[in-house]
Coordinates of C-alpha atoms in Angstrom, one line a residue:
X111 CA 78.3 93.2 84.7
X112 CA 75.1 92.9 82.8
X113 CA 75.2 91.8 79.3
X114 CA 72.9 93.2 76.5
X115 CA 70.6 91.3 74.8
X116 CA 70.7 91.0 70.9
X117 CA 67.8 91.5 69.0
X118 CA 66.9 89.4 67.1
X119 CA 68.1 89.4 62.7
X120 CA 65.8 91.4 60.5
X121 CA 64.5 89.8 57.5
X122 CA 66.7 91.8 55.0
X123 CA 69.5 93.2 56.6
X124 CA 71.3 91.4 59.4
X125 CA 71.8 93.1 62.6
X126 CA 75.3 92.0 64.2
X127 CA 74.4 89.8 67.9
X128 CA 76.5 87.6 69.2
X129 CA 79.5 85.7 67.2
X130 CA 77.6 82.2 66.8
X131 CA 74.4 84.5 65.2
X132 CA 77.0 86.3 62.8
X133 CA 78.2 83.3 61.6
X134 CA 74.7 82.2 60.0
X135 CA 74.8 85.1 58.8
X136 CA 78.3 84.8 57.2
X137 CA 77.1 81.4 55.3
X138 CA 74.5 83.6 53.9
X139 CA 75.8 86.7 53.3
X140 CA 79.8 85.8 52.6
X141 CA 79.6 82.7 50.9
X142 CA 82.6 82.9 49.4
X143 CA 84.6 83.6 52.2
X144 CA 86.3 81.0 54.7
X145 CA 86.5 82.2 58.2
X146 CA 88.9 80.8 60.4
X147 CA 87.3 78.7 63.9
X148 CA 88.0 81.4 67.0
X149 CA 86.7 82.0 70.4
X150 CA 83.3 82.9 70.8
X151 CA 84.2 86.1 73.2
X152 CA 86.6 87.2 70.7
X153 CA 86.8 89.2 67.7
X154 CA 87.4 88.0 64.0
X155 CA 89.9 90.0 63.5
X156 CA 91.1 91.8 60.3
X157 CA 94.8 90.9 58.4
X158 CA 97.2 94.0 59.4
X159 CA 96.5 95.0 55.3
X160 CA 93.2 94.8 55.8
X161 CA 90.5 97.5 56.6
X162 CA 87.9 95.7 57.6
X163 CA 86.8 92.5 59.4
X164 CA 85.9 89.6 56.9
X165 CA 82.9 89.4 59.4
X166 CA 81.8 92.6 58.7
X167 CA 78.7 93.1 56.5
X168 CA 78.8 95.3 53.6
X169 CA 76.1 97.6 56.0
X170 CA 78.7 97.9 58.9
X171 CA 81.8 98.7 56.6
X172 CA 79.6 102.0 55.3
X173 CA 79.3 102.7 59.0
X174 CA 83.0 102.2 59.8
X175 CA 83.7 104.6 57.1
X176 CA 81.4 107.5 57.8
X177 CA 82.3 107.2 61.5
X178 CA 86.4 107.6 60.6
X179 CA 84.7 110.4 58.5
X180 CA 83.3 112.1 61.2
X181 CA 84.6 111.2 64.1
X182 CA 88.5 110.7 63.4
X183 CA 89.1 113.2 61.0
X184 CA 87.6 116.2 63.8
X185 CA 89.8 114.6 66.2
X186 CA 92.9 114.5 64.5
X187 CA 92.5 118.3 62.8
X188 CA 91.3 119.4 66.9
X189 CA 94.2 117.8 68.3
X190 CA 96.6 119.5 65.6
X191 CA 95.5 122.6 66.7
X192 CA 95.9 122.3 70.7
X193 CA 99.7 121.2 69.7
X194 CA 100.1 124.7 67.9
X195 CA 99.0 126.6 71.0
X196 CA 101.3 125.0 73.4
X197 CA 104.6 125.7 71.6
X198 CA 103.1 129.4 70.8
X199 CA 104.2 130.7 74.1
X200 CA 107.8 129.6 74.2
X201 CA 108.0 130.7 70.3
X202 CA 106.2 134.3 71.6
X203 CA 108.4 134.4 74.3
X204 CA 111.5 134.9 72.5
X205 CA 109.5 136.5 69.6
X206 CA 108.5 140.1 71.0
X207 CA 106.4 139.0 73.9
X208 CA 109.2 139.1 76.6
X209 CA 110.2 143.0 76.0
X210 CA 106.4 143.9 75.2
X211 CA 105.3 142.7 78.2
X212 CA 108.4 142.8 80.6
X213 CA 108.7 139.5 81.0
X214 CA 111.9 139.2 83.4
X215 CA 113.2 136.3 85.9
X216 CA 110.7 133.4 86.0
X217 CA 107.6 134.6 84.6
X218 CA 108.0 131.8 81.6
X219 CA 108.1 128.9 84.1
X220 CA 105.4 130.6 86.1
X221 CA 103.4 130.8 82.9
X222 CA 104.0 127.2 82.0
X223 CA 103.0 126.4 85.6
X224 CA 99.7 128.0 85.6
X225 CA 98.8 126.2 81.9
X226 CA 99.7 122.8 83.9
X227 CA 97.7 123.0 86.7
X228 CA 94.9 124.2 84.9
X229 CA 95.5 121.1 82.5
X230 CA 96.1 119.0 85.7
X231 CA 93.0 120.3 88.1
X232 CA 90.6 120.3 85.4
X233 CA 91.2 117.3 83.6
X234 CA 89.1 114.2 85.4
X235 CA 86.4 116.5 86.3
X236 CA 85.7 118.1 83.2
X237 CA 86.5 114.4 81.4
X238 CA 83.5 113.5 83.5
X239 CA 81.4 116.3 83.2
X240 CA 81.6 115.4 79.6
X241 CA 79.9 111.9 79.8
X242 CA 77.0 113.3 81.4
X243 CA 76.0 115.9 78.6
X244 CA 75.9 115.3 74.7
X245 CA 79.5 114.5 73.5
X246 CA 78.7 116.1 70.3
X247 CA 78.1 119.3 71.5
X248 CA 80.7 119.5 74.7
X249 CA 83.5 118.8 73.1
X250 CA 83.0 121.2 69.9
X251 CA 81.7 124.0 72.7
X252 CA 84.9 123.3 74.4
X253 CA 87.1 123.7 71.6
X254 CA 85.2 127.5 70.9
X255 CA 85.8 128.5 73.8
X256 CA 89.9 127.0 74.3
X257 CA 90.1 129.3 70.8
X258 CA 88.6 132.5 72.1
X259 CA 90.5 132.5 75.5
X260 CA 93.4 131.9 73.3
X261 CA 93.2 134.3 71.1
X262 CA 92.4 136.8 74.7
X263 CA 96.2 136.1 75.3
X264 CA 97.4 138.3 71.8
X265 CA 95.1 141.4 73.5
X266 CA 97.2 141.1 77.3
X267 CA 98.7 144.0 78.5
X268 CA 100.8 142.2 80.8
X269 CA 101.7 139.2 82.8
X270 CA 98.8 139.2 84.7
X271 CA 96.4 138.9 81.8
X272 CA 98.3 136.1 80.5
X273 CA 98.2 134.2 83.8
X274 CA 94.6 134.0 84.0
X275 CA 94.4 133.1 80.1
X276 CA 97.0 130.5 80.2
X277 CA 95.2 128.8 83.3
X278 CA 91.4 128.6 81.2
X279 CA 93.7 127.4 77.5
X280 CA 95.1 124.6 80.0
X281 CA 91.6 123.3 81.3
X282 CA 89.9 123.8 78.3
X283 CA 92.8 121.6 76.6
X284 CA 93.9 119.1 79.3
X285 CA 90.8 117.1 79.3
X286 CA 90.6 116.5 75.6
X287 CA 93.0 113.5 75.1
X288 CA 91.0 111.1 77.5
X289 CA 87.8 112.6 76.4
X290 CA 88.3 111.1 73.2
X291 CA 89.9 108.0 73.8
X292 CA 87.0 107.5 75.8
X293 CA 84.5 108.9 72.9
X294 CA 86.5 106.5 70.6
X295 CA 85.9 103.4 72.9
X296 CA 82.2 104.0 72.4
X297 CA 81.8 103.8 68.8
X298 CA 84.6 101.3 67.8
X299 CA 84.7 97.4 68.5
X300 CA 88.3 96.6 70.1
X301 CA 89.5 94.8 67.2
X302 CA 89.3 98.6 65.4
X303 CA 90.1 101.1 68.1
X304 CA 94.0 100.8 68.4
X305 CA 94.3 101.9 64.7
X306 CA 92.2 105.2 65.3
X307 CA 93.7 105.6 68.5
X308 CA 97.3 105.9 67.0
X309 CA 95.9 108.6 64.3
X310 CA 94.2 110.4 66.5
X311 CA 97.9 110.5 68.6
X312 CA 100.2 111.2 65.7
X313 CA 98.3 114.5 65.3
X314 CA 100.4 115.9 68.3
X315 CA 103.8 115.0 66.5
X316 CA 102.4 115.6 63.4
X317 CA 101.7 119.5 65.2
X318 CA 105.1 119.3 66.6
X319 CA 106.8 119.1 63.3
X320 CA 104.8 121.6 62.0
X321 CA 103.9 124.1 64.2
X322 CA 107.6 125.7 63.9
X323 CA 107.7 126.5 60.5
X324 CA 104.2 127.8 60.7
X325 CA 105.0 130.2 63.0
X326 CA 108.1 131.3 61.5
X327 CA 106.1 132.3 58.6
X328 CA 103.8 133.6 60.2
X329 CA 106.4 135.9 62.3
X330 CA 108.0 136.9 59.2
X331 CA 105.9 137.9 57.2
X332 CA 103.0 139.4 59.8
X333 CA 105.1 141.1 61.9
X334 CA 103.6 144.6 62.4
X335 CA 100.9 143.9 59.9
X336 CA 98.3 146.4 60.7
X337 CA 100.0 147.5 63.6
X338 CA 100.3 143.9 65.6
X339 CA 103.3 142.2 67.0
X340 CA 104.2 139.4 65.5
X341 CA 104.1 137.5 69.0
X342 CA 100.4 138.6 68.9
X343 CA 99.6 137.2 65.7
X344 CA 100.7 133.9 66.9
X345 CA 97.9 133.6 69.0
X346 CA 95.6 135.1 66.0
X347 CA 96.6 132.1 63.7
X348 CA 96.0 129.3 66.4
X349 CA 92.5 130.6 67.3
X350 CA 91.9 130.7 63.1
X351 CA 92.9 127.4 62.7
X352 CA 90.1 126.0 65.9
X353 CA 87.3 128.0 65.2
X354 CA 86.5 126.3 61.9
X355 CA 87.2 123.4 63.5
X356 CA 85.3 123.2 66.5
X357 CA 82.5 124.7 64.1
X358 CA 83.1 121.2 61.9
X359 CA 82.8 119.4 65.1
X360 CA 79.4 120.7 65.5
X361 CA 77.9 119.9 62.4
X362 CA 79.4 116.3 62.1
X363 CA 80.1 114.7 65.7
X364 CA 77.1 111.9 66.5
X365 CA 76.8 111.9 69.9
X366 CA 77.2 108.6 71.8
X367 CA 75.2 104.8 70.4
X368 CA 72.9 105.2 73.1
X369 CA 71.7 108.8 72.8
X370 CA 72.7 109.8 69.2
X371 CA 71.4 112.5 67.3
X372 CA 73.2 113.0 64.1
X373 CA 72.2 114.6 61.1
X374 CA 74.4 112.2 58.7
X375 CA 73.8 108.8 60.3
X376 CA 70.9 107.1 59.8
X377 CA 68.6 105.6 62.4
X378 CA 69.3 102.1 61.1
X379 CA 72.9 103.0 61.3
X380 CA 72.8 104.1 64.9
X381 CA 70.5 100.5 65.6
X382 CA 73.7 99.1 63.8
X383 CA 76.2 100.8 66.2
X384 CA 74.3 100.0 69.1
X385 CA 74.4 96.1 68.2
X386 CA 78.3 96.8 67.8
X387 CA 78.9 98.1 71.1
X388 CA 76.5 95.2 73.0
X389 CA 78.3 92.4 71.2
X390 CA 81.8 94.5 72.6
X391 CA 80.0 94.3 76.0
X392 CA 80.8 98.2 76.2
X393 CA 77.7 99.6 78.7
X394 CA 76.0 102.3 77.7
X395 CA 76.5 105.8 80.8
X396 CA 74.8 105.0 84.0
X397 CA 73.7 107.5 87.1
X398 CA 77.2 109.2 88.6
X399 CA 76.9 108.1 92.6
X400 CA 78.8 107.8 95.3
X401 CA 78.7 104.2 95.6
X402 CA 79.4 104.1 91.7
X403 CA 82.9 106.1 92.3
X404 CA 83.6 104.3 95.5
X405 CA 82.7 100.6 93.3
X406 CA 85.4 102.3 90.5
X407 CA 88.3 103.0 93.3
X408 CA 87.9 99.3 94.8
X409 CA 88.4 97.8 91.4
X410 CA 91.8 96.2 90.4
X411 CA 91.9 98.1 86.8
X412 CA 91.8 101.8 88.4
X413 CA 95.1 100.7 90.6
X414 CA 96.7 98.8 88.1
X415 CA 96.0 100.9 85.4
X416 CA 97.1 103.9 86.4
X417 CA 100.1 102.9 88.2
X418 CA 101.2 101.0 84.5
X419 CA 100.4 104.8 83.0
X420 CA 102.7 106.6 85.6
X421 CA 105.6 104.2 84.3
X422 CA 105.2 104.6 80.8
X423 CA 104.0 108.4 81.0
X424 CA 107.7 109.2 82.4
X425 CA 109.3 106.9 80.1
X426 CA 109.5 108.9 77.0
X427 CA 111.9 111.5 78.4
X428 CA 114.5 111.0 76.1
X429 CA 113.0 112.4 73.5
X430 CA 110.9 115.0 75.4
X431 CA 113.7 116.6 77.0
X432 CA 115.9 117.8 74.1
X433 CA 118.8 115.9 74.5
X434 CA 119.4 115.5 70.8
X435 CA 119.0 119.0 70.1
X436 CA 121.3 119.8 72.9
X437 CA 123.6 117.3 71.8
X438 CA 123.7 118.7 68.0
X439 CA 124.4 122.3 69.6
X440 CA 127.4 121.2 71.6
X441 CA 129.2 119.3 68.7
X442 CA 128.9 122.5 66.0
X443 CA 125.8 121.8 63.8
X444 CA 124.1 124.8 62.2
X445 CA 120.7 126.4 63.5
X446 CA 118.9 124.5 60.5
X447 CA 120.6 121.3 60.4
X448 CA 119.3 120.9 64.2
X449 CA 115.5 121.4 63.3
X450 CA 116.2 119.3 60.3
X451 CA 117.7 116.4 62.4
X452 CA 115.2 116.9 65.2
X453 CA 112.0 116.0 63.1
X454 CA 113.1 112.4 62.7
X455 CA 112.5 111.4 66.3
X456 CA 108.8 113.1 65.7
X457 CA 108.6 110.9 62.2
X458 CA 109.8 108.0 64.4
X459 CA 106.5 108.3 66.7
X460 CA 104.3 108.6 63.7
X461 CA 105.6 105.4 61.8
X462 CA 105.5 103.4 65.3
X463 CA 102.2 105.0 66.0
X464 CA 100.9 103.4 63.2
X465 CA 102.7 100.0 62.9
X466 CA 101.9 99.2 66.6
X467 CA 97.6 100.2 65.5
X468 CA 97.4 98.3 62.9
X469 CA 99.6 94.9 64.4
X470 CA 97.3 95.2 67.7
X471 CA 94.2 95.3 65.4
X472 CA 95.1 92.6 63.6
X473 CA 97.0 89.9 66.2
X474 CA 95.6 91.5 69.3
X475 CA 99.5 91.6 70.4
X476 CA 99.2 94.4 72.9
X477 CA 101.6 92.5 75.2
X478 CA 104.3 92.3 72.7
X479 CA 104.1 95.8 71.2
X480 CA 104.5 97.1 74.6
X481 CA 107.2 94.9 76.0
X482 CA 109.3 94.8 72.5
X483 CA 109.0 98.5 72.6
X484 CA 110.2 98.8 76.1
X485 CA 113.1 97.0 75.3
X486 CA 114.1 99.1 72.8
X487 CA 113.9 102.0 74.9
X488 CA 116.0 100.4 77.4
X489 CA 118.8 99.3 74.6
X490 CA 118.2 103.1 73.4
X491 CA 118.5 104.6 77.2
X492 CA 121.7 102.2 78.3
X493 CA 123.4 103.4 74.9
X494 CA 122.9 107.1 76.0
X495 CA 123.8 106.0 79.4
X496 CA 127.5 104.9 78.1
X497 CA 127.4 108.2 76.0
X498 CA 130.7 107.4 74.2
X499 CA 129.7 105.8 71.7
X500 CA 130.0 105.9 67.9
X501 CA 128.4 109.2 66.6
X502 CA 126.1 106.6 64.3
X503 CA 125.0 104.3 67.0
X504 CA 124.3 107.9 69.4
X505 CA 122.4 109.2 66.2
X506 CA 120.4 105.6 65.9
X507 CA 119.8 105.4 70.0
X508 CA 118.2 109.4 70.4
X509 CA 115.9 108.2 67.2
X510 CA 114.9 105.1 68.6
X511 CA 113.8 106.6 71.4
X512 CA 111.2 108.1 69.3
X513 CA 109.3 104.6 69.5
X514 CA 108.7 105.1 73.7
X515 CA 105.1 107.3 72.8
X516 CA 104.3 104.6 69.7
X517 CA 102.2 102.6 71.9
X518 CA 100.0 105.3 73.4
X519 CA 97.3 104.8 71.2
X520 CA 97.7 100.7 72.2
X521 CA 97.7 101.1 75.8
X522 CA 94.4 103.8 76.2
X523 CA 92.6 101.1 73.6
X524 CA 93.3 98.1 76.1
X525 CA 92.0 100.5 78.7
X526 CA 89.0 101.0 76.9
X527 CA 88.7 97.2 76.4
X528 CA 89.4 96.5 80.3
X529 CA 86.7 98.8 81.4
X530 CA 84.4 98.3 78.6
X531 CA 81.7 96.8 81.3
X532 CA 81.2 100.1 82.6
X533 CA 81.2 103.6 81.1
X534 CA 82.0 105.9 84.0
X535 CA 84.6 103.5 84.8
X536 CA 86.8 104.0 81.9
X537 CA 86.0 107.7 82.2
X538 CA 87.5 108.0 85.1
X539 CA 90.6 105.2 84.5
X540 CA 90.9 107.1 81.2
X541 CA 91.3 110.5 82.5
X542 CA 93.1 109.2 85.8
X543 CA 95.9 107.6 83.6
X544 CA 96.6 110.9 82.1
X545 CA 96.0 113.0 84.8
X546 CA 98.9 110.7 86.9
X547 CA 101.5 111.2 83.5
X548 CA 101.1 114.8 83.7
X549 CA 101.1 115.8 87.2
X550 CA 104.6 113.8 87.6
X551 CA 105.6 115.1 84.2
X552 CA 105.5 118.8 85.7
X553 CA 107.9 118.6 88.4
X554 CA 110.2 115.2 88.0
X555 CA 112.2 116.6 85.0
X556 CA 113.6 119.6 87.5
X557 CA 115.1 116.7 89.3
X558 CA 116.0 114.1 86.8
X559 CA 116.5 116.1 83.5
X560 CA 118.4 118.8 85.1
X561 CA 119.7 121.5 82.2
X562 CA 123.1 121.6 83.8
X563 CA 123.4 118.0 82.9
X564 CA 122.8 118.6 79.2
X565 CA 123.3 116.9 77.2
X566 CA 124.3 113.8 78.8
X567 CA 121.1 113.3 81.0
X568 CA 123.1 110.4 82.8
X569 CA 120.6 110.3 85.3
X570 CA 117.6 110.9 83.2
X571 CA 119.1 107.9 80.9
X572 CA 119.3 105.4 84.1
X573 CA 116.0 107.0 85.2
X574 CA 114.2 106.0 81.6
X575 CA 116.0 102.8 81.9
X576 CA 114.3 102.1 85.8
X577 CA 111.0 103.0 84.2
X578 CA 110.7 100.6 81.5
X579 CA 112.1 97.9 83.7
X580 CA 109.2 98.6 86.4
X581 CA 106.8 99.2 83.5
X582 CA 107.6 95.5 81.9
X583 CA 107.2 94.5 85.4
X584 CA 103.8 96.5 85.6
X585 CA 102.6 95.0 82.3
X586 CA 102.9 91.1 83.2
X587 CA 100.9 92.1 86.8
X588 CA 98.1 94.0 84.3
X589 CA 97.8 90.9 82.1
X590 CA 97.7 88.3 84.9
X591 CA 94.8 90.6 86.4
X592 CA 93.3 90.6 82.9
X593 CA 93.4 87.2 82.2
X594 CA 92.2 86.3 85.6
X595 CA 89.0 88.5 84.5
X596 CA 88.6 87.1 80.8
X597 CA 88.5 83.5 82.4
X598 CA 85.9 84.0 84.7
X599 CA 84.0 85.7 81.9
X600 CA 84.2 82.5 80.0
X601 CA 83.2 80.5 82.6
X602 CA 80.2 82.3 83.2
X603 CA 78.8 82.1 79.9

C-alpha cells in the first residue's frame, strides 16, 4: 500500500497530516481542550453525544457540515424514493393492474423475478462503471433515468411491456446501495462514516413505513383522475417524487476528493478533504486491469468479507418474511391494527440503525454491536422457534428481530475501512457483499420461508438461528484477519 504524503501546515489555517502534526496544531488552535493520549494510526474519536471530533478544526467541522448537506441528505431522499417503487407493484397488483392487464397464474413472481435479476446482473458492473466516471453526475443520471423507465411501466399495455420495464428499474436501482456506501467511504474519515451510513439505511424503513399510506391516498383519491387507473398513477407519483431528486443530486453532489468539481465547495475545502482521506489512508481510483481484479480476488477481505455478508444478508428473515403480519391475521386482529402493529419492527431498525452509528463512531465497538446484536436475534429466533409462548414475550421476540438489519450501516463502514488502501477494491467487496445477499435472498425463502408454514416459520426460525451462529463465527475469523493486518501496519511504520 502506498501512503500519501502530507503537505506541509499553512501559515494561517492548518491543513490536517498525520496525528503527531495535528496535535501541534491542537496546542495551538484548542488550547483549552485536553485530548486524551491514543494510537497514532487511530482516530480521536468523538463522545457518542458529540458531533464532531475534539481534533477537528473549526475549518473541517464547516466541511463536515456542508458534506452531510450535500451528500447525505441526496442520499437519504434518493433512497426513499427507490423503496416507494419496489412495493408499487405488489400494491398495483392488487389495485387494478391484475384485471387491466390480465395478469393471471405467475406473472407476479415472474415480474418480481425479472426486477431481481436485473438488480442482481447489473449490480457489480454498473457499481464499477461508476468509479470510473464523475460520481456526481452518474449517480444523479442514473436516478433520471430509474424514474423515466418507471414511470414507462404506468403506459404498459400488457405483461410484456412490464417485463422489459421491471428488468431496466432493477439495474438502474440494484447498484445504488453499494455505490454509495462506497461514495460515502470517500469523503468521510472512519471515525464518522458508521453514523451516515445508518441514515442513509434507515431511509429504506423509513420508505417502508410510508410508502403504504402514500399510496393509499394516492389510490383513493386519483383513481380515474383524468381518465387514469389508479394502479397507473402509482407509478406517476414515484417517478414525481425522483425527478426532483435526481435533479438536486445534480446541482449539489461534489464528485470524488481527488477529482472534484463542485460548485458549493471551495478549493481550500476540497485541499481539506483530500488531507482527510490521506491521513484515513483511503487511495484515491487507480487504472481497472486485469492484474488489479485478479490482486482483489487473491486478497483475504474479498473471501472473508463477502462470505460474513452472505450470513448476515439471510439473517434478517424474520422480519422480512411477514411472519408477524401473518401471525396477527391468524389470531383475529383487524386490517388496521395489523399495519399499525407492523410499523414497530420498521421503527425498531431505525432506533438500532442509529444507536449502533453513533456507538461505533464513538468506541469503534464494531465487534460488539455485531455480536450483541446477533445474540439478540438468536434469543428472538429460538423464542419463535418454541412458538408457545406468552402472547407478550411472542409480541417482544418478532420486534426484536427488528434489530438483525441495525448493523448494516456498521458492517459496509468496516468494509470501507478494511479496503480503504485501495479504491477499486472496496468497489468491488462493496458491491460483491450485496450482490451475494441478494442473489441468495431470491430463491432461499421458497425453501426456508415456505407460505404453507405461516406463520410458524419453524424452519425459517432454526434457519435464522444457524445463520447468526455461523455469522458470530464469521466475525471472530474477520477480526483475527483484521488484526493480523493492523499489526503489520504498525510495525511498518
Amino acid at each position: 500500500m502506498s501512503i500519501a504524503v502530507d503537505k506541509p501546515p499553512q501559515e494561517e489555517t492548518p491543513t490536517l497530516g498525520d496525528d503527531s502534526r495535528r496535535e501541534v496544531h491542537e496546542k495551538s488552535v484548542y488550547t483549552s481542550v485536553t485530548l486524551p493520549a491514543h494510537n497514532p494510526s487511530e482516530p480521536i474519536r468523538q463522545k457518542w453525544y458529540q458531533y464532531f471530533s475534539p481534533a477537528d478544526t473549526p475549518e473541517e467541522r464547516r466541511l463536515i457540515l456542508k458534506l452531510d448537506g450535500l451528500i447525505v441528505v441526496f442520499v437519504f431522499l434518493a433512497y426513499w424514493a427507490k423503496v416507494l417503487d419496489s412495493s408499487a407493484t405488489s400494491t398495483a397488483y392488487v389495485s387494478g393492474m391484475k384485471e387491466d392487464l390480465k395478469l393471471y397464474g405467475n406473472q407476479l413472481n415472474y415480474l418480481n423475478t425479472v426486477y431481481m435479476v436485473g438488480f442482481i446482473t447489473m449490480q457489480i458492473p454498473l457499481t464499477l462503471i461508476m468509479t470510473r466516471f464523475p460520481v456526481n453526475y452518474f449517480l444523479p443520471a442514473a436516478d433520471l433515468l430509474w424514474g423515466v423507465f418507471t414511470l414507462a411501466q404506468y403506459k404498459a399495455g400488457n405483461v410484456t411491456q412490464l417485463y422489459a420495464f421491471r428488468f431496466f428499474v432493477g439495474a438502474l436501482g440494484g447498484f445504488f446501495f453499494p455505490a454509495v456506501q462506497w461514495y460515502l467511504g470517500s469523503w468521510y474519515k472512519r471515525s464518522e462514516l458508521n453514523r451516515r451510513g445508518a441514515v442513509f439505511f434507515i431511509a429504506s424503513s423509513v420508505g417502508s413505513m410510508s410508502s403504504g399510506y402514500i399510496q393509499a391516498g394516492a389510490y383513493e383519491r386519483l383513481n380515474n383522475r383524468f381518465g387514469i387507473e389508479g394502479w397507473r398513477w402509482l407509478y406517476i407519483i414515484c417517478f414525481a417524487c425522483t425527478i426532483p431528486i435526481a435533479l438536486l443530486g445534480l446541482l449539489v453532489l461534489p464528485g470524488t476528493p481527488e477529482n472534484c468539481r463542485s460548485r458549493i465547495l471551495t478549493p481550500r475545502e476540497i485541499q481539506l478533504a483530500q488531507e482527510r482521506m490521506a491521513s484515513e489512508r483511503r487511495e484515491p481510483r487507480q487504472p481497472f486491469t486485469m492484474p488489479k481484479i485478479k490482486s482483489i480476488l487473491t486478497r483475504w477481505r474479498f473471501w472473508v468479507l463477502v462470505g460474513f455478508a452472505f450470513f448476515f444478508s439471510q439473517a434478517d428473515g424474520v422480519s422480512s418474511n411477514s411472519g408477524l403480519s401473518l401471525w396477527l391475521k391468524a389470531e383475529g386482529y383487524s386490517v388496521e391494527s395489523i399495519n399499525t402493529i407492523t410499523t414497530v419492527s420498521p421503527a425498531v431498525t431505525i432506533v438500532s440503525s442509529l444507536i449502533c452509528g453513533i456507538v461505533a463512531d464513538a468506541y469503534d465497538a464494531k465487534v460488539a454491536l455485531i455480536a450483541g446484536t446477533a445474540v439478540l436475534n438468536i434469543f428472538a429466533s429460538i423464542v419463535l422457534a418454541i412458538w408457545n409462548v406468552p402472547v407478550g414475550l411472542k409480541f417482544f421476540a418478532f420486534f426484536l428481530s427488528g434489530t438483525a438489519d441495525g448493523i448494516a450501516a456498521t458492517i459496509y463502514a468496516w468494509a470501507n475501512e478494511i479496503c480503504a488502501g485501495d479504491s477499486e477494491e472496496r468497489a468491488v467487496v462493496i458491491s460483491a457483499m450485496n450482490t451475494i445477499g441478494n442473489t441468495f435472498g431470491a430463491w432461499l425463502p421458497l425453501f426456508v420461508w415456505k407460505t404453507v408454514d405461516a406463520p410458524r416459520y419453524f424452519i425459517g426460525y432454526n434457519w435464522t438461528i444457524a445463520l447468526d451462529v455461523c455469522m458470530l463465527v464469521m466475525l471472530f475469523v474477520l477480526r483475527h484477519f483484521w488484526n493480523r493486518d493492523q499489526k503489520k501496519r504498525q510495525y511498518s511504520e
